[in-house]
Amino acid sequence: MADFGEDTIDWEDMDMARFLTVGSVISISIDSLLFPFDMVKTRLQVQGQRSAFSQPSFPRYYNLRHAIRTIRTQEGHFGLYKGFRANVLGSLPAECLYYTVYESFKHGWKSSYPVLQERYSTVLPDAETAEHLGILLAGGLAEMVSASIWIPTDIIAQKLMVQGPLKTIIYS
């Protein structure tokens, strides 16, 4: 691993409120720019399928430009953001939880590994391999924990995206 010397900032040295606030603002900004494309992609993927009312829930789109134009005409500009609130309400806590679990596990692994290595030196890998293993385990655990929040809210957002311009609201 590269040694970054004194410029390395550890998790404990960070201002967590500032880190999570700035990260959230950046995440919402990027989501707000990219969400309309995700919404149109989702509509294009499911077009032609039947809705709960046994009829197509929105018109057939010919291409990306036609889909954007049709959605804006029939549903207004905010039609491109159907499901955005559900997406943000799930992704922000999931992101915060991901980084917290990831860094906490990584720190705990790093601090407990020397003790484990003293006891089980014959079966444990060298320190550099153990550091990589700790990062791998931290990422996997953090993803499992954050996905428990993010996936259900993403399903809700997807259902709102495909609702279409019906007068009757299927999902609210």
Coordinates of C-alpha atoms in Angstrom, one line a residue:
M1 CA 0.0 0.0 0.0
A2 CA 1.1 3.5 -0.6
D3 CA 2.3 5.4 2.4
F4 CA 0.8 8.9 2.4
G5 CA 2.7 10.0 5.5
E6 CA 1.4 12.8 7.6
D7 CA -1.2 13.9 5.0
T8 CA -3.4 10.9 5.8
I9 CA -6.6 11.8 7.6
D10 CA -8.0 9.1 9.8
W11 CA -11.7 8.5 10.4
E12 CA -11.3 9.7 14.1
D13 CA -9.7 13.0 13.0
M14 CA -12.6 14.0 10.7
D15 CA -15.4 16.4 11.6
M16 CA -18.2 13.8 11.1
A17 CA -21.0 16.4 10.9
R18 CA -19.2 18.3 8.2
F19 CA -18.2 15.1 6.3
L20 CA -21.8 13.7 6.3
T21 CA -23.3 17.1 5.5
V22 CA -21.0 17.8 2.5
G23 CA -21.4 14.2 1.3
S24 CA -25.2 14.5 1.5
V25 CA -25.2 17.8 -0.4
I26 CA -23.0 16.3 -3.1
S27 CA -25.1 13.2 -3.3
I28 CA -28.4 15.1 -3.6
S29 CA -26.8 17.4 -6.3
I30 CA -25.7 14.5 -8.4
D31 CA -28.9 12.6 -7.9
S32 CA -31.0 15.6 -9.0
L33 CA -28.9 15.9 -12.2
L34 CA -29.0 12.2 -13.1
F35 CA -32.4 11.1 -11.7
P36 CA -34.4 12.2 -14.8
F37 CA -32.3 9.9 -17.0
D38 CA -32.8 7.0 -14.6
M39 CA -36.5 7.7 -14.6
V40 CA -36.7 7.7 -18.4
K41 CA -34.5 4.6 -18.6
T42 CA -36.9 2.8 -16.3
R43 CA -39.9 3.9 -18.3
L44 CA -38.3 2.7 -21.6
Q45 CA -37.5 -0.6 -20.0
V46 CA -41.1 -1.3 -18.9
Q47 CA -43.0 0.3 -21.8
G48 CA -45.6 -1.8 -23.3
Q49 CA -46.2 -3.9 -20.2
R50 CA -49.6 -3.8 -18.5
S51 CA -50.3 -1.9 -15.4
A52 CA -52.6 -2.9 -12.5
F53 CA -55.5 -1.6 -14.6
S54 CA -54.8 -3.9 -17.5
Q55 CA -53.8 -1.1 -19.8
P56 CA -50.4 0.5 -20.6
S57 CA -49.8 3.0 -17.8
F58 CA -48.0 5.5 -20.1
P59 CA -47.6 6.1 -23.9
R60 CA -45.1 4.3 -26.0
Y61 CA -41.8 6.2 -26.3
Y62 CA -39.7 6.0 -29.5
N63 CA -36.4 7.1 -28.1
L64 CA -34.8 9.1 -25.3
R65 CA -35.7 12.5 -26.7
H66 CA -39.3 11.5 -27.4
A67 CA -39.6 10.1 -23.9
I68 CA -38.4 13.3 -22.2
R69 CA -40.5 15.5 -24.4
T70 CA -43.6 13.4 -23.8
I71 CA -43.2 13.1 -20.1
R72 CA -42.6 16.9 -19.8
T73 CA -45.7 17.6 -21.9
Q74 CA -48.1 15.2 -20.2
E75 CA -46.8 15.3 -16.6
G76 CA -44.9 18.6 -16.4
H77 CA -41.2 19.1 -15.6
F78 CA -41.6 17.4 -12.2
G79 CA -42.8 14.3 -14.0
L80 CA -39.2 13.6 -14.7
Y81 CA -38.7 13.5 -10.9
K82 CA -41.4 11.0 -9.9
G83 CA -39.9 8.9 -7.1
F84 CA -37.1 11.3 -6.4
R85 CA -38.1 12.0 -2.8
A86 CA -38.3 8.3 -2.0
N87 CA -34.9 7.8 -3.6
V88 CA -33.3 10.6 -1.6
L89 CA -35.0 9.5 1.7
G90 CA -33.4 6.1 1.2
S91 CA -30.1 6.9 -0.2
L92 CA -29.0 9.6 2.3
P93 CA -29.3 7.4 5.4
A94 CA -27.9 4.4 3.6
E95 CA -24.8 6.4 2.5
C96 CA -24.2 7.7 6.0
L97 CA -24.6 4.2 7.4
Y98 CA -22.4 2.7 4.8
Y99 CA -19.4 5.0 5.5
T100 CA -19.9 4.7 9.3
V101 CA -20.0 0.9 9.2
Y102 CA -17.1 0.8 6.7
E103 CA -14.8 3.0 8.6
S104 CA -15.7 1.6 12.1
F105 CA -15.1 -1.9 11.0
K106 CA -11.9 -1.0 9.2
H107 CA -10.6 0.8 12.3
G108 CA -11.7 -2.1 14.6
W109 CA -10.0 -4.6 12.3
K110 CA -6.8 -2.7 12.2
S111 CA -6.6 -2.2 16.0
S112 CA -7.5 -5.8 16.8
Y113 CA -5.4 -7.6 14.3
P114 CA -2.1 -7.4 16.2
V115 CA -3.8 -9.1 19.2
L116 CA -5.2 -11.8 16.9
Q117 CA -1.8 -12.2 15.2
E118 CA -0.1 -12.9 18.5
R119 CA -2.5 -15.7 19.3
Y120 CA -3.0 -17.2 15.9
S121 CA 0.2 -16.3 14.0
T122 CA 0.4 -19.7 12.3
V123 CA -3.0 -19.4 10.5
L124 CA -3.3 -15.6 9.9
P125 CA -1.8 -13.9 6.9
D126 CA 0.8 -11.2 7.0
A127 CA -0.1 -7.7 8.0
E128 CA -0.4 -6.3 4.5
T129 CA -2.7 -9.1 3.3
A130 CA -4.7 -8.7 6.5
E131 CA -5.2 -5.0 5.9
H132 CA -6.6 -5.8 2.4
L133 CA -8.8 -8.5 3.9
G134 CA -10.1 -6.0 6.5
I135 CA -10.9 -3.5 3.7
L136 CA -12.7 -6.3 1.8
L137 CA -14.7 -7.4 4.8
A138 CA -15.5 -3.8 5.8
G139 CA -16.9 -3.0 2.3
G140 CA -19.0 -6.2 2.3
L141 CA -20.5 -5.6 5.7
A142 CA -21.1 -1.9 5.0
E143 CA -22.9 -2.7 1.8
M144 CA -25.1 -5.4 3.4
V145 CA -26.1 -3.0 6.2
S146 CA -26.8 0.0 3.9
A147 CA -28.6 -2.1 1.3
S148 CA -31.2 -3.0 4.0
I149 CA -32.3 0.6 3.9
W150 CA -31.6 1.5 0.3
I151 CA -33.2 -1.4 -1.6
P152 CA -36.7 -1.1 -0.1
T153 CA -36.8 2.7 -0.8
D154 CA -35.4 2.1 -4.3
I155 CA -38.3 -0.3 -5.0
I156 CA -40.7 2.4 -3.9
A157 CA -39.0 4.9 -6.1
Q158 CA -39.1 2.5 -9.1
K159 CA -42.9 2.0 -8.6
L160 CA -43.4 5.7 -8.5
M161 CA -41.4 6.2 -11.7
V162 CA -43.5 3.8 -13.8
Q163 CA -46.8 5.1 -12.5
G164 CA -47.3 7.3 -15.6
P165 CA -49.8 10.1 -16.2
L166 CA -52.9 8.2 -15.0
K167 CA -55.6 10.2 -13.3
T168 CA -55.9 7.4 -10.7
I169 CA -52.8 7.2 -8.4
I170 CA -51.6 3.7 -8.0
Y171 CA -48.7 4.5 -5.6
S172 CA -48.4 7.6 -3.5

